[in-house]
Coordinates of N, CA, C and O in Angstrom, one line a residue:
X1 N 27.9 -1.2 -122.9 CA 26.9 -2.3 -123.2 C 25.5 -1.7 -123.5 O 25.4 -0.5 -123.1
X2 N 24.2 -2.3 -124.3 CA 23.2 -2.0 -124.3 C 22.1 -3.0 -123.8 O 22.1 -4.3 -124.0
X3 N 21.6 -2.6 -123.5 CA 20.6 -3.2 -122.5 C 18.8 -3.5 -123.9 O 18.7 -2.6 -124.7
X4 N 18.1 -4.3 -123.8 CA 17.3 -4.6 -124.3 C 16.2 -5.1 -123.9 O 16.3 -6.2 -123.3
X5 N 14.8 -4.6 -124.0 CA 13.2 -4.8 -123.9 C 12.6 -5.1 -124.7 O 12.1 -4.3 -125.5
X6 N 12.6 -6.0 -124.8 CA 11.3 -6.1 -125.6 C 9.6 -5.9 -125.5 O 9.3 -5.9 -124.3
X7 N 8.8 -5.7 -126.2 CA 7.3 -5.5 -125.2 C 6.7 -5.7 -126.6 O 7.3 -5.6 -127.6
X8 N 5.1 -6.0 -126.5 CA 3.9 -5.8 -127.3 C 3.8 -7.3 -127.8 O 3.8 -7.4 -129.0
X9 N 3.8 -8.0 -127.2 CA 3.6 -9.6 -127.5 C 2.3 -10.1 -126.8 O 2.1 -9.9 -125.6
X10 N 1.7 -10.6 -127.2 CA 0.5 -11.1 -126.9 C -0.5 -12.3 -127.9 O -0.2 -12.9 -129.0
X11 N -1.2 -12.4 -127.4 CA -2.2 -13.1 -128.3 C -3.3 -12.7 -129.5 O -4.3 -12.0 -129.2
X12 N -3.1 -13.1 -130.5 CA -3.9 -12.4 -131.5 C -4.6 -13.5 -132.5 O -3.7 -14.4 -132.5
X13 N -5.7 -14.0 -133.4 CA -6.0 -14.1 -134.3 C -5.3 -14.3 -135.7 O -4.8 -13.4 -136.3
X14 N -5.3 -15.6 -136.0 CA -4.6 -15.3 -137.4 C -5.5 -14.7 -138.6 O -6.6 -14.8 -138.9
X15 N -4.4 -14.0 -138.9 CA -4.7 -13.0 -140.4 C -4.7 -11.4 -139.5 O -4.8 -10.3 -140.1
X16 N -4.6 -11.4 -138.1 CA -4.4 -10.2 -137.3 C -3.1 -9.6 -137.6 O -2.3 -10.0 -138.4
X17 N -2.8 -8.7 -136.7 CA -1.7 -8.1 -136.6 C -0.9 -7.6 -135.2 O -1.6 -6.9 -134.5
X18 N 0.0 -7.9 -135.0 CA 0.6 -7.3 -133.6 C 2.3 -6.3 -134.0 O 3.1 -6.6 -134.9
X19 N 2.5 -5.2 -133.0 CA 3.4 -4.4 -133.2 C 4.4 -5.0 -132.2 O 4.1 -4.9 -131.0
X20 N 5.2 -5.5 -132.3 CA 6.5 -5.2 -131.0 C 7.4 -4.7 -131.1 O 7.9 -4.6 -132.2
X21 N 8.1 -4.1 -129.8 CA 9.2 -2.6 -130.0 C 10.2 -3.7 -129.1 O 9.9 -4.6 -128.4
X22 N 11.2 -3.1 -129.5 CA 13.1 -3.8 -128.8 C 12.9 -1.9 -128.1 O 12.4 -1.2 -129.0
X23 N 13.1 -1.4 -127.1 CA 13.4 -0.5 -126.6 C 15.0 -0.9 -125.6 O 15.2 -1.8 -124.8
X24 N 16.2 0.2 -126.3 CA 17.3 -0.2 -126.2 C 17.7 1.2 -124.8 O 17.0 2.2 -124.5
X25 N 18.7 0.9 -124.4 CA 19.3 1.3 -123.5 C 20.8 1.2 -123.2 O 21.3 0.1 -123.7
X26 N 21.6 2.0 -122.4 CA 23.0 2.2 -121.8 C 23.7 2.9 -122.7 O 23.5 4.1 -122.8
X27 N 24.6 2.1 -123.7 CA 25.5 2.9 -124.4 C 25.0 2.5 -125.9 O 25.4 1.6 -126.7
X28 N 23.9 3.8 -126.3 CA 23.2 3.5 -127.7 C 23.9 5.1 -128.3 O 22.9 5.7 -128.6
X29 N 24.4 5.4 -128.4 CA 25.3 6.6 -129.2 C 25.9 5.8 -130.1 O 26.0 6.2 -131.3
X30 N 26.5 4.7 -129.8 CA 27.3 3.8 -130.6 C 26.8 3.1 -132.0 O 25.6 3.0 -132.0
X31 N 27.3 2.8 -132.8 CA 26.2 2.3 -134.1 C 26.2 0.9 -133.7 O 27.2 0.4 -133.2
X32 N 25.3 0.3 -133.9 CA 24.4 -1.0 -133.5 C 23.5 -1.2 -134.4 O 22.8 -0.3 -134.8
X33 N 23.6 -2.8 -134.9 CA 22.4 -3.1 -136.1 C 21.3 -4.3 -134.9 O 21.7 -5.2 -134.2
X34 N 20.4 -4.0 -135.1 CA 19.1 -5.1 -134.3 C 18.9 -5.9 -135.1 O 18.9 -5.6 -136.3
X35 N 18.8 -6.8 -134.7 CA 18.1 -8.2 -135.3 C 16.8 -8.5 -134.6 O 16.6 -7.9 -133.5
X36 N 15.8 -9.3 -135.1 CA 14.8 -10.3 -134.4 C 14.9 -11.3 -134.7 O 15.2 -11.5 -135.9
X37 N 14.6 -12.4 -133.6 CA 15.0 -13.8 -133.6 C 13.8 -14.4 -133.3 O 13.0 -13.8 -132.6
X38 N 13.4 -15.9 -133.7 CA 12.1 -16.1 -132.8 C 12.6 -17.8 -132.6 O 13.2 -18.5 -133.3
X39 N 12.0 -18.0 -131.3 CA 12.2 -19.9 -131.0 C 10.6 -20.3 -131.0 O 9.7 -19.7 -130.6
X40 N 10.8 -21.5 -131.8 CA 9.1 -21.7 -131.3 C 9.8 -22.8 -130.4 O 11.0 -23.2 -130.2
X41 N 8.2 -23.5 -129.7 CA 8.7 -24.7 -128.8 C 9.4 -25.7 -129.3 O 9.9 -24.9 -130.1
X42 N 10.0 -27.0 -129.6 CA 11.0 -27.7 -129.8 C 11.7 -27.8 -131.0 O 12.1 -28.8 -131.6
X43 N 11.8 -26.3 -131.4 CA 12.3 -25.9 -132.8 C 13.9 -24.6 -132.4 O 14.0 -24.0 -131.4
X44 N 14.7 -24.5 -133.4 CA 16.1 -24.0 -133.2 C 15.5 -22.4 -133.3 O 14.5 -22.0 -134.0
X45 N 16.1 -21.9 -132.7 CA 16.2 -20.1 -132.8 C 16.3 -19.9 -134.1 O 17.2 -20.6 -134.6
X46 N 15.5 -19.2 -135.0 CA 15.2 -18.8 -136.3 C 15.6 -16.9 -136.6 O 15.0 -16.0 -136.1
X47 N 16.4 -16.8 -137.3 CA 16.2 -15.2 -137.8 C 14.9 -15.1 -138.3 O 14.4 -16.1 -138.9
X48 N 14.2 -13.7 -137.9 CA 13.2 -13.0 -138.6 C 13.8 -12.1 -139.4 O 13.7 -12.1 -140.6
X49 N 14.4 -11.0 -138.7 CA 14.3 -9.3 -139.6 C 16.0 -8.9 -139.0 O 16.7 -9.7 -138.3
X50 N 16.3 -7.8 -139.5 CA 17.7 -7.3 -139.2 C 17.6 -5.7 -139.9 O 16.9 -5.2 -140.8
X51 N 18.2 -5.2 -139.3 CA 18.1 -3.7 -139.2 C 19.3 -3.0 -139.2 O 19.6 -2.9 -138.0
X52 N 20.3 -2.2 -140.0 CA 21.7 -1.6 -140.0 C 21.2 -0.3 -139.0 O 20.1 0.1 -138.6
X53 N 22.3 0.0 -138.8 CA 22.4 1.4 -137.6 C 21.8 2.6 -138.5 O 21.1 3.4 -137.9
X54 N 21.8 2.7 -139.8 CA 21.2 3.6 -140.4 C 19.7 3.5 -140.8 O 19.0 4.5 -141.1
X55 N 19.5 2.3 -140.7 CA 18.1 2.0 -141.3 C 18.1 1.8 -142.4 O 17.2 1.1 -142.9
X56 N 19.2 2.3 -143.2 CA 18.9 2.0 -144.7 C 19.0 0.9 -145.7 O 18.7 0.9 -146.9
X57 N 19.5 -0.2 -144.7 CA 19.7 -1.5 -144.9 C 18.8 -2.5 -144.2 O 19.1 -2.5 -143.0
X58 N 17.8 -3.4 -144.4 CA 17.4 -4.2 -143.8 C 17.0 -5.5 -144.7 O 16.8 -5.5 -146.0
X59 N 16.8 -6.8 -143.8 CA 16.5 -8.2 -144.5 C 15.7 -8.7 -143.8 O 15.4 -8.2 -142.7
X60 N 15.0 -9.8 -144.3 CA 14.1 -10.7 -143.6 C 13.8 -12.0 -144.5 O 13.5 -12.2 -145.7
X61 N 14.1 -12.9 -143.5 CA 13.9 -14.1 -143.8 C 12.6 -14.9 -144.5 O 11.8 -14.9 -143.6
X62 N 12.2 -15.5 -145.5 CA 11.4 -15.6 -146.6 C 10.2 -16.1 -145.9 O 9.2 -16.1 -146.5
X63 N 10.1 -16.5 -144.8 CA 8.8 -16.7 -144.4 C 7.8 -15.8 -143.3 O 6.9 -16.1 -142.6
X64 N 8.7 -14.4 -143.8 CA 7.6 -13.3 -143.0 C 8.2 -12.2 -143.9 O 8.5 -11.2 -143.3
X65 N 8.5 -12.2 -145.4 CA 8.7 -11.0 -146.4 C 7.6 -11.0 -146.9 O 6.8 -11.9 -147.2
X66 N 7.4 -9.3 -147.0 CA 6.2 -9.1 -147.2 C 4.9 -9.0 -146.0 O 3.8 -8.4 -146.0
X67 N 5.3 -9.8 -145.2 CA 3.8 -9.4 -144.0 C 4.8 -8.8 -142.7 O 4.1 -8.2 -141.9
X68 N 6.3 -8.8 -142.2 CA 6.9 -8.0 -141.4 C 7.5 -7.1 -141.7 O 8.2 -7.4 -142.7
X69 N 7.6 -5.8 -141.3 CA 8.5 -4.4 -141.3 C 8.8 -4.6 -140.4 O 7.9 -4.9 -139.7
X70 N 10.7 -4.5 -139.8 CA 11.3 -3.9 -139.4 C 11.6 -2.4 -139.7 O 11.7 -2.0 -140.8
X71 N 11.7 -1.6 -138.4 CA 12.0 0.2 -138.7 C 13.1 0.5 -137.3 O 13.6 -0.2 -136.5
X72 N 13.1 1.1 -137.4 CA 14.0 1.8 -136.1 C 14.5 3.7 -135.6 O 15.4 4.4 -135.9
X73 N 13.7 3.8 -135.0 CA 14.1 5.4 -134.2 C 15.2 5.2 -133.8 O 15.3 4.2 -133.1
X74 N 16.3 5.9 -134.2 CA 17.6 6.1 -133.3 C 17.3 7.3 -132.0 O 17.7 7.3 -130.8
X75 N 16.3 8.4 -132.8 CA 16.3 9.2 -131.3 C 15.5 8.9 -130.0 O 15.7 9.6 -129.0
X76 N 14.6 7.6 -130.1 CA 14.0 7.1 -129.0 C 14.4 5.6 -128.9 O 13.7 4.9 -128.1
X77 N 15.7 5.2 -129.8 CA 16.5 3.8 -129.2 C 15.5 2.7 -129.1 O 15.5 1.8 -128.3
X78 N 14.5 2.6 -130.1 CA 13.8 1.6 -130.4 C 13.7 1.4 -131.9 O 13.8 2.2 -132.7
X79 N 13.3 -0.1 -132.0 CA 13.4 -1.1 -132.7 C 12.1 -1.6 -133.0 O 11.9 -2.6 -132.3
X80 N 10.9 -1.3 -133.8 CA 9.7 -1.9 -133.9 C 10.1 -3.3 -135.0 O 11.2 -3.3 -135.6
X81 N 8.8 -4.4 -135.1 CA 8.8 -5.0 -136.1 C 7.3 -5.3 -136.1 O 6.7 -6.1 -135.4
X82 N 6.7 -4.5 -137.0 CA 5.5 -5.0 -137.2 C 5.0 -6.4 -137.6 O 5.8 -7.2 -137.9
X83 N 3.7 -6.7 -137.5 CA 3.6 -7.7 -138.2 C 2.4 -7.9 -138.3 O 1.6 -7.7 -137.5
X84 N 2.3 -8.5 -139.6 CA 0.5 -8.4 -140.3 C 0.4 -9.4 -140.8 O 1.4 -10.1 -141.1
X85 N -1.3 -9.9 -141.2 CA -1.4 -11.5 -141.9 C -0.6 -12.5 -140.8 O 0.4 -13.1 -141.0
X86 N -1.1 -12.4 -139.8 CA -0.1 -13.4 -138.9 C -0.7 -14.9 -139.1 O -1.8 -15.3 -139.5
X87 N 0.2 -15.5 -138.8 CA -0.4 -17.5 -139.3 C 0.6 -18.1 -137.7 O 1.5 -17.7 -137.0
X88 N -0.3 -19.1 -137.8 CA -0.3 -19.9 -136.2 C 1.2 -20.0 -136.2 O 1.8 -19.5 -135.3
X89 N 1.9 -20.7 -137.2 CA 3.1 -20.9 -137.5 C 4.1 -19.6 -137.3 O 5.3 -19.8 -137.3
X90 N 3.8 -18.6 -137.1 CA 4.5 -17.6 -136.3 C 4.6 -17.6 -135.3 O 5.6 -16.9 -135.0
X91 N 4.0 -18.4 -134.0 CA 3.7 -18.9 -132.7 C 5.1 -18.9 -132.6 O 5.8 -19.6 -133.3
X92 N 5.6 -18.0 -131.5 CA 7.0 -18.2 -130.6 C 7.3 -17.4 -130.0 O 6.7 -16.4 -130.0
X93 N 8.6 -17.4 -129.1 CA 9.1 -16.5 -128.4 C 10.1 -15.9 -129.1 O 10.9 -16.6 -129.6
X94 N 10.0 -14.0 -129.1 CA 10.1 -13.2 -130.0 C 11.7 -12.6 -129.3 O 11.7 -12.4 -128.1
X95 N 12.9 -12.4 -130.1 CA 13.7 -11.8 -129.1 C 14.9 -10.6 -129.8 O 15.7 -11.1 -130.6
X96 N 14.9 -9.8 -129.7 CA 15.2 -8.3 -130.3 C 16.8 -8.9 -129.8 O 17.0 -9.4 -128.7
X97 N 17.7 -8.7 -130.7 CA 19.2 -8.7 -130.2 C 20.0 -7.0 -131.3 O 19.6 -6.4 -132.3
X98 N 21.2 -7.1 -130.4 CA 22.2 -6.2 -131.3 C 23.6 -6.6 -131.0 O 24.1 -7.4 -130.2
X99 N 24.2 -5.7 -131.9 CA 25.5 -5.9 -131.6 C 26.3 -4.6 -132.4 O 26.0 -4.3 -133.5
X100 N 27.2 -4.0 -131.8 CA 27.9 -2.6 -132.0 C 28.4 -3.0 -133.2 O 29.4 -3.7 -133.1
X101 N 27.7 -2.5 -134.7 CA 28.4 -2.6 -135.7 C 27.9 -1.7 -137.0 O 26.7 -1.7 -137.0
X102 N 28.3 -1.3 -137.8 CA 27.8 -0.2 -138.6 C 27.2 -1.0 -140.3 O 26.7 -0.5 -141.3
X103 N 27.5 -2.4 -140.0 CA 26.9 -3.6 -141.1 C 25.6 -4.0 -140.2 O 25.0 -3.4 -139.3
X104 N 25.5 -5.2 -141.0 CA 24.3 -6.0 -140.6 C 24.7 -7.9 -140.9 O 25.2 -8.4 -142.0
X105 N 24.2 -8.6 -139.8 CA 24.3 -10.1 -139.5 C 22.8 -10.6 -139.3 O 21.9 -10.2 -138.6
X106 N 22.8 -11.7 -140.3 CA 21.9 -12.5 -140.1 C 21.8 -13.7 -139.0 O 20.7 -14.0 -138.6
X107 N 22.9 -14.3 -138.6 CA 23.0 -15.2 -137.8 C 23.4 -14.8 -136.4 O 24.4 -14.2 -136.1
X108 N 22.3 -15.3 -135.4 CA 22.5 -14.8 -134.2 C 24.0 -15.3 -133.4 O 24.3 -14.5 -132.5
X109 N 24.8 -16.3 -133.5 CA 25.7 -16.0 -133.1 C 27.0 -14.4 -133.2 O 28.1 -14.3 -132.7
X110 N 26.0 -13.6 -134.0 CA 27.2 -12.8 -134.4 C 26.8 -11.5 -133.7 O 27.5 -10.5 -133.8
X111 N 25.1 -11.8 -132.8 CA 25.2 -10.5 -131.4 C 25.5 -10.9 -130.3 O 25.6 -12.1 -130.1
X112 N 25.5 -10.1 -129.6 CA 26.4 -10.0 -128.5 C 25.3 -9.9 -127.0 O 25.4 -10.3 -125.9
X113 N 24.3 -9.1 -127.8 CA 23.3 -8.3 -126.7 C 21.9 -9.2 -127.1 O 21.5 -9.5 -128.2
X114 N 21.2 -9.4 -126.0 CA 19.9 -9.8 -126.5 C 18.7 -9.4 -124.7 O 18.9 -9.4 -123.5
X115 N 17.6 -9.1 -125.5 CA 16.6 -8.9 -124.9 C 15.9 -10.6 -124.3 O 16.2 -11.7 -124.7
X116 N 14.9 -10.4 -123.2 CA 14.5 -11.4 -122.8 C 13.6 -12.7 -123.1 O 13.3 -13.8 -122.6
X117 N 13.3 -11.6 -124.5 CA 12.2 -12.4 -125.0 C 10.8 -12.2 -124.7 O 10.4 -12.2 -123.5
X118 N 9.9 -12.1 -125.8 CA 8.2 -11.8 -125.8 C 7.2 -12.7 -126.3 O 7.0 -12.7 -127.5
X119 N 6.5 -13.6 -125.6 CA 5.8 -14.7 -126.2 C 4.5 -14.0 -127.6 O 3.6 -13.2 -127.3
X120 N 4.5 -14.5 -128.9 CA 3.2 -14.3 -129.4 C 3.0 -15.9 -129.9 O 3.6 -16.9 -130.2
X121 N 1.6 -15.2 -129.7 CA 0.5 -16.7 -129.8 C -0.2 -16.3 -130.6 O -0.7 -15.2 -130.3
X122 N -0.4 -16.7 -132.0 CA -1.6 -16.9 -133.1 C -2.4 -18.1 -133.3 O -2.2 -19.2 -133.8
X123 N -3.5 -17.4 -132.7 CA -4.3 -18.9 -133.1 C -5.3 -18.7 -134.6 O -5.6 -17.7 -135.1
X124 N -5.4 -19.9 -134.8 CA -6.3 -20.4 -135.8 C -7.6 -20.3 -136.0 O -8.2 -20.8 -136.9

């Protein structure tokens, strides 16, 4: 299994920028693609970004292309996703998932593993 952190969530300004890292753990030798997911308050868990085990594959969902990068260190088992030009409507709880596979899924039913989640707040 792999174990999941997320961190670097906080409150920022819109049109600012915030970094947050998925830092992975247990059995990461294995190929694993990361996703980020975000819930805002009484709205459905939304994909953001997705990441293949190589890195050389990644997507993102049309309302943060172009202002988020996803990247990923395999030798320090993290998962950043930047994010710049931030807008209030990014406001949610942020949550790094994976699942042992050498493709890439958009739809969170298709990981397995998920981190606890990181609140960011952009205000206006």
């Amino acid at each position: 299994q792999v174990q999941l952190v997320e961190s670097g969530g906080g409150l920022v300004q819109a049109g600012g920028s915030l970094r947050l890292s998925c830092a992975a753990s247990g059995r990461t030798s294995s190929s694993y693609a990361v996703a980020w997911f975000r819930q805002a308050p009484g709205k459905e868990r939304e994909f953001v970004a997705a990441i293949s085990w190589s890195g050389s594959n990644t997507y993102y969902a049309d309302s943060v292309k172009g202002r988020f990068t996803i990247s990923r260190d395999n030798g320090k088992n993290t998962v950043p996703l930047q994010m710049s030009s931030l807008k209030p409507e990014d406001t949610a709880v942020y949550y790094c998932a994976a699942r042992y596979t050498s493709g890439l899924y958009l739809h969170d039913g298709a990981y397995n593993y998920w981190g606890q989640g990181i609140q960011v707040t952009v205000s206006s």
